[in-house]
XYZ file of C-alpha atoms in Angstrom:
392
model
C 5.102 -12.038 -8.372
C 1.708 -12.322 -6.651
C 1.546 -16.027 -7.510
C 5.091 -16.655 -6.208
C 4.363 -14.639 -3.065
C 1.192 -16.643 -2.495
C 3.057 -19.935 -2.905
C 5.753 -18.736 -0.539
C 3.159 -17.766 2.075
C 1.392 -21.092 1.630
C 4.657 -22.958 2.125
C 5.405 -21.000 5.296
C 1.908 -21.701 6.632
C 2.433 -25.378 5.787
C 5.684 -25.415 7.797
C 4.038 -23.566 10.684
C 1.199 -26.071 10.716
C 3.601 -29.000 11.199
C 6.141 -27.270 13.467
C 6.000 -28.748 16.959
C 6.831 -27.157 20.290
C 9.009 -29.717 22.048
C 9.764 -29.359 25.754
C 12.686 -31.015 27.550
C 13.475 -31.285 31.263
C 16.937 -29.664 31.484
C 17.210 -29.712 35.299
C 20.047 -32.266 35.153
C 22.255 -29.642 33.472
C 22.267 -27.713 36.764
C 23.638 -30.597 38.814
C 27.079 -32.110 39.070
C 27.347 -33.672 35.610
C 27.075 -37.456 35.832
C 25.236 -40.084 33.757
C 21.884 -38.471 32.872
C 23.411 -34.984 32.643
C 26.095 -36.138 30.193
C 23.486 -38.060 28.180
C 21.246 -34.986 27.901
C 24.113 -32.602 27.148
C 25.375 -34.758 24.283
C 21.906 -35.089 22.744
C 21.305 -31.320 23.011
C 24.638 -30.600 21.303
C 23.217 -32.136 18.112
C 19.421 -31.763 18.305
C 18.795 -28.259 16.949
C 21.515 -28.491 14.300
C 19.728 -31.572 12.919
C 16.116 -30.394 13.363
C 15.388 -26.984 11.818
C 11.594 -27.482 11.715
C 10.593 -27.852 15.354
C 10.998 -25.433 18.257
C 12.738 -26.643 21.424
C 12.113 -25.436 25.000
C 14.435 -26.303 27.892
C 12.667 -26.213 31.269
C 14.928 -25.667 34.255
C 14.726 -24.480 37.906
C 17.292 -21.703 37.560
C 19.930 -20.636 35.052
C 21.800 -22.995 32.740
C 24.713 -22.266 30.385
C 23.948 -19.507 27.866
C 25.425 -21.745 25.148
C 22.086 -23.504 24.773
C 20.282 -20.272 23.937
C 22.950 -19.505 21.339
C 22.378 -22.934 19.802
C 18.691 -22.102 19.282
C 16.917 -23.448 22.373
C 14.356 -21.352 24.202
C 15.196 -21.429 27.934
C 12.271 -21.510 30.368
C 13.780 -20.604 33.729
C 11.105 -21.329 36.340
C 13.236 -19.941 39.182
C 15.095 -21.502 42.097
C 13.930 -21.984 45.678
C 15.184 -19.470 48.230
C 14.341 -21.770 51.141
C 16.072 -25.081 50.403
C 18.845 -26.679 48.348
C 18.306 -27.569 44.689
C 18.368 -31.284 45.597
C 15.521 -30.880 48.109
C 13.619 -28.536 45.777
C 13.732 -30.929 42.792
C 10.735 -33.149 43.864
C 8.583 -30.021 44.398
C 9.732 -28.633 41.040
C 8.892 -31.788 39.098
C 5.569 -32.335 40.945
C 4.186 -28.791 40.784
C 6.313 -26.174 39.007
C 7.107 -28.172 35.866
C 3.502 -29.165 34.928
C 2.403 -25.531 35.361
C 5.220 -24.368 33.046
C 4.332 -27.027 30.448
C 0.676 -25.924 30.407
C 1.636 -22.255 30.194
C 3.916 -22.814 27.192
C 1.522 -25.283 25.498
C 4.176 -27.726 24.340
C 3.069 -30.407 21.876
C 5.641 -32.975 23.000
C 7.518 -33.253 26.281
C 10.608 -35.452 26.555
C 11.839 -36.401 30.013
C 15.482 -37.642 29.656
C 15.083 -39.360 33.009
C 12.168 -41.639 33.865
C 9.904 -39.580 36.148
C 6.964 -37.546 34.846
C 4.949 -35.247 37.126
C 2.286 -37.437 38.765
C -0.510 -34.915 38.153
C -1.340 -31.557 36.532
C -0.120 -32.530 33.058
C -1.603 -30.907 29.946
C -3.756 -33.561 28.211
C -2.985 -32.356 24.681
C 0.762 -32.830 25.203
C 2.372 -36.143 24.211
C 4.924 -37.426 26.714
C 8.081 -39.496 26.266
C 10.506 -40.727 28.908
C 13.953 -42.299 28.766
C 14.323 -45.296 31.065
C 18.077 -45.845 31.291
C 17.922 -49.033 33.342
C 15.900 -50.944 35.927
C 18.723 -51.510 38.387
C 16.565 -51.743 41.567
C 14.332 -54.298 39.835
C 17.297 -56.475 38.909
C 18.634 -56.614 42.474
C 17.302 -54.639 45.442
C 20.815 -54.550 46.941
C 21.965 -52.308 44.078
C 20.041 -49.199 45.275
C 18.851 -47.847 48.613
C 15.310 -48.276 49.948
C 14.292 -44.637 49.324
C 15.179 -44.775 45.627
C 13.434 -48.143 45.205
C 10.290 -46.725 46.819
C 10.490 -43.615 44.588
C 10.860 -45.813 41.491
C 8.014 -48.168 42.392
C 5.641 -45.246 43.040
C 6.470 -43.024 40.066
C 7.771 -45.156 37.210
C 4.568 -47.181 36.535
C 2.481 -44.006 36.155
C 5.211 -42.364 34.044
C 5.193 -45.362 31.699
C 1.406 -45.275 31.507
C 1.363 -41.573 30.537
C 4.110 -41.952 27.901
C 3.289 -42.554 24.256
C 6.826 -43.892 23.764
C 9.548 -45.238 26.043
C 13.124 -44.577 24.976
C 15.894 -46.730 26.382
C 19.623 -47.027 25.765
C 20.210 -50.717 24.990
C 18.417 -53.812 23.730
C 19.085 -55.409 27.114
C 17.272 -52.576 28.940
C 14.408 -52.879 26.439
C 14.009 -56.562 27.351
C 14.019 -55.659 31.063
C 11.311 -53.000 30.585
C 9.141 -55.407 28.573
C 9.588 -58.093 31.233
C 8.919 -56.013 34.349
C 6.137 -53.792 32.948
C 4.533 -56.138 30.419
C 4.872 -53.671 27.539
C 4.727 -54.423 23.800
C 8.071 -54.032 22.034
C 6.515 -51.438 19.679
C 6.182 -48.943 22.541
C 9.921 -49.009 23.303
C 12.628 -47.477 21.097
C 16.353 -48.122 21.609
C 18.616 -45.106 21.111
C 22.206 -45.920 21.969
C 24.511 -43.587 23.837
C 27.912 -42.682 22.372
C 31.275 -41.385 23.523
C 31.936 -37.660 23.177
C 34.449 -36.637 20.509
C 36.809 -35.511 23.287
C 37.610 -39.175 23.864
C 40.349 -40.090 21.397
C 43.921 -41.434 21.297
C 46.481 -38.705 22.012
C 50.062 -38.719 20.793
C 53.351 -37.162 21.804
C 52.157 -33.717 20.667
C 50.142 -33.498 23.925
C 52.760 -35.037 26.195
C 53.146 -31.851 28.292
C 49.422 -31.661 29.038
C 49.272 -35.376 29.885
C 52.257 -34.994 32.198
C 50.492 -32.182 34.086
C 47.369 -34.323 34.506
C 49.494 -37.249 35.738
C 51.171 -35.015 38.321
C 47.866 -33.425 39.402
C 46.367 -36.791 40.331
C 49.673 -38.420 41.430
C 49.370 -41.232 38.891
C 52.052 -43.894 38.286
C 53.624 -44.477 34.859
C 51.510 -47.589 34.281
C 48.177 -48.398 35.900
C 44.885 -50.222 35.434
C 41.965 -47.785 35.434
C 38.390 -47.917 36.679
C 36.027 -44.915 36.332
C 32.458 -45.106 37.646
C 30.632 -45.307 40.969
C 32.125 -47.194 43.888
C 29.284 -49.559 44.706
C 28.329 -53.235 44.838
C 26.664 -53.341 41.395
C 29.916 -52.310 39.728
C 31.667 -55.373 41.218
C 34.324 -53.356 43.045
C 34.837 -56.435 45.199
C 35.814 -58.219 41.990
C 38.410 -55.561 41.171
C 39.833 -56.016 44.696
C 40.044 -59.784 44.152
C 41.774 -59.312 40.757
C 44.227 -56.852 42.356
C 44.993 -59.429 45.060
C 45.753 -62.085 42.428
C 47.984 -59.726 40.434
C 49.882 -58.572 43.504
C 51.651 -61.927 43.505
C 52.480 -61.744 39.788
C 52.834 -58.080 38.779
C 53.453 -54.765 40.531
C 51.028 -52.702 38.418
C 48.687 -50.441 40.395
C 44.888 -50.188 40.225
C 43.527 -46.604 40.159
C 39.818 -46.035 40.844
C 37.863 -42.807 40.231
C 34.186 -42.135 40.970
C 31.587 -41.069 43.488
C 30.810 -43.297 46.430
C 27.539 -45.070 45.665
C 25.281 -47.368 47.663
C 27.401 -49.016 50.434
C 30.499 -47.529 48.826
C 32.228 -46.736 52.130
C 32.486 -50.433 53.022
C 34.261 -51.088 49.704
C 36.507 -48.067 50.197
C 37.769 -49.496 53.499
C 38.871 -52.660 51.666
C 40.586 -50.647 48.910
C 42.583 -48.664 51.475
C 43.981 -51.872 52.970
C 45.869 -52.615 49.727
C 49.068 -50.936 48.607
C 48.496 -51.791 44.923
C 45.142 -49.976 44.863
C 44.331 -46.276 45.138
C 40.983 -44.454 45.214
C 41.221 -40.906 43.844
C 37.678 -39.680 44.439
C 35.404 -37.893 41.994
C 37.135 -36.890 38.767
C 36.946 -33.395 37.262
C 34.813 -33.658 34.096
C 37.337 -31.883 31.863
C 40.157 -34.263 32.909
C 38.367 -37.550 32.185
C 39.535 -37.950 28.535
C 43.177 -37.468 29.536
C 42.969 -39.981 32.388
C 41.920 -42.632 29.876
C 44.936 -41.723 27.714
C 47.288 -42.104 30.671
C 46.018 -45.567 31.635
C 47.365 -48.867 30.354
C 44.180 -50.965 30.631
C 40.551 -50.204 31.495
C 38.872 -52.731 33.811
C 35.071 -52.834 34.141
C 33.745 -56.151 35.581
C 30.278 -54.723 36.399
C 27.400 -57.052 37.291
C 24.759 -54.945 35.522
C 24.691 -51.884 33.224
C 21.940 -50.052 31.366
C 24.546 -49.171 28.740
C 28.101 -48.926 30.096
C 29.413 -45.636 28.710
C 32.867 -45.812 30.401
C 33.857 -48.876 28.341
C 32.932 -47.050 25.130
C 34.897 -43.957 26.181
C 37.920 -46.127 26.947
C 37.751 -47.984 23.615
C 37.388 -44.718 21.687
C 40.405 -43.382 23.608
C 42.513 -46.314 22.406
C 42.690 -48.148 25.742
C 42.223 -51.963 25.798
C 39.067 -52.875 27.707
C 38.384 -55.862 29.964
C 34.715 -56.057 30.912
C 32.118 -58.504 32.170
C 29.934 -60.351 29.661
C 26.690 -59.311 31.373
C 23.650 -57.135 30.577
C 24.227 -54.431 27.922
C 28.024 -54.700 27.981
C 27.892 -57.464 25.357
C 26.196 -54.987 22.963
C 28.602 -52.135 23.674
C 31.939 -53.971 23.849
C 31.141 -56.547 21.156
C 34.444 -57.840 19.798
C 36.161 -54.556 20.712
C 37.444 -55.827 24.053
C 37.934 -58.873 26.270
C 34.941 -60.139 28.256
C 34.596 -62.678 31.064
C 32.060 -63.762 33.636
C 32.207 -61.032 36.331
C 33.275 -63.546 38.996
C 36.008 -65.198 36.912
C 38.790 -63.216 38.591
C 41.553 -65.564 37.447
C 40.569 -65.075 33.789
C 40.664 -61.273 34.158
C 44.065 -61.462 35.879
C 45.435 -63.792 33.190
C 44.415 -61.445 30.354
C 45.774 -58.392 32.166
C 49.176 -60.083 32.387
C 48.998 -61.058 28.702
C 48.182 -57.469 27.691
C 51.103 -56.176 29.754
C 53.590 -58.671 28.292
C 52.438 -59.195 24.688
C 52.671 -55.967 22.638
C 51.111 -57.499 19.514
C 48.107 -58.737 21.506
C 47.849 -55.333 23.212
C 47.751 -53.477 19.858
C 45.236 -55.945 18.441
C 42.757 -55.361 21.294
C 43.426 -51.620 21.169
C 42.613 -51.396 17.432
C 39.536 -53.567 17.794
C 38.242 -51.220 20.511
C 38.724 -48.116 18.360
C 36.887 -49.826 15.494
C 33.985 -50.916 17.737
C 33.554 -47.394 19.154
C 32.932 -46.026 15.641
C 29.608 -47.883 15.562
C 28.181 -45.387 18.088
C 27.467 -41.705 17.377
C 25.576 -38.968 19.249
C 24.601 -37.452 15.887
C 22.907 -40.701 14.791
C 21.235 -40.959 18.204
C 19.888 -37.391 17.959
C 18.581 -38.084 14.419
C 16.677 -41.108 15.703
C 15.156 -39.001 18.503
C 14.038 -36.319 15.998
C 12.482 -39.062 13.854
C 10.449 -40.208 16.866
C 9.315 -36.625 17.575
C 8.190 -36.164 13.961
C 6.347 -39.501 13.863
C 4.230 -38.290 16.792
């Protein structure tokens, strides 16, 4: 018994020796959930169930959902500002409050799911990783406003320099990071995003719920869907041009959901001039999967994407996808959808008409999309992230 007890104690000490304290910036869970917030939430839903050896700390300015504590995360609530909004407080939090909290809790590894690390005050013994989702302002300065471009140019180079590893979400983004920051490919790891399990084909058993969603958003029986920001980079002008072509050939309506992005109001004025287009504003998070199910076709002719999650969500939902053949979209869509040059409006219009008229072609593209979506999984992505943590 003494020998067994000694071995048991030795094993526990061995585990303790290799257990790491891993910190994560969870501030995006407090905001209106969009790209980075959804990315982080999906990773966190799998991380602690996969990794039973390391200890995870979520750093946040204020309270986040208690679910994360139940999962096994330790929540470090650094407190909210009483003098300004959370949006205005965020730069102060990441510059001053966060580095102090990291030093106090002596984390071994800190992962920033966005690309900005505190510029100073970091604990030297901690190893830092960042996720760079895309380099949109570097690709075209007209895709983001001046303030964001200035913020990126000041903070991203030093964040990259302090990071032992850069995580990104597509091979295309990896190439961009290597090109603009002259980094070796070994420093950058690609971890793909995935569609949440909520995105799936729904049958007649949920017809009542789908009907309620249709009525809530005043949606027609058949429509072409777009979900993402309303901004130049997403080629909203292209969608307008395609809608103009189809107006002469088909009466189907184009429904657009999403926040207004950079110069979005100019595009919105053009949308409102057309009776076969309708902008519905920002979509309630819980309704997104059902909106995909209600649509006939998903159209996404974006000029540039770091990943392009909406096309994957649509394919997994069983909706035929038409997308541009640019940036990361070629990796994500693969042969699971139809792709064209983003300015080939006639080609998009032609394939939309074919999908609407040819049921066999429609089902073929639909099945190919479902099959392609199976290649992506948040569980596999979380496993790859844990592997990177353990290799450090």
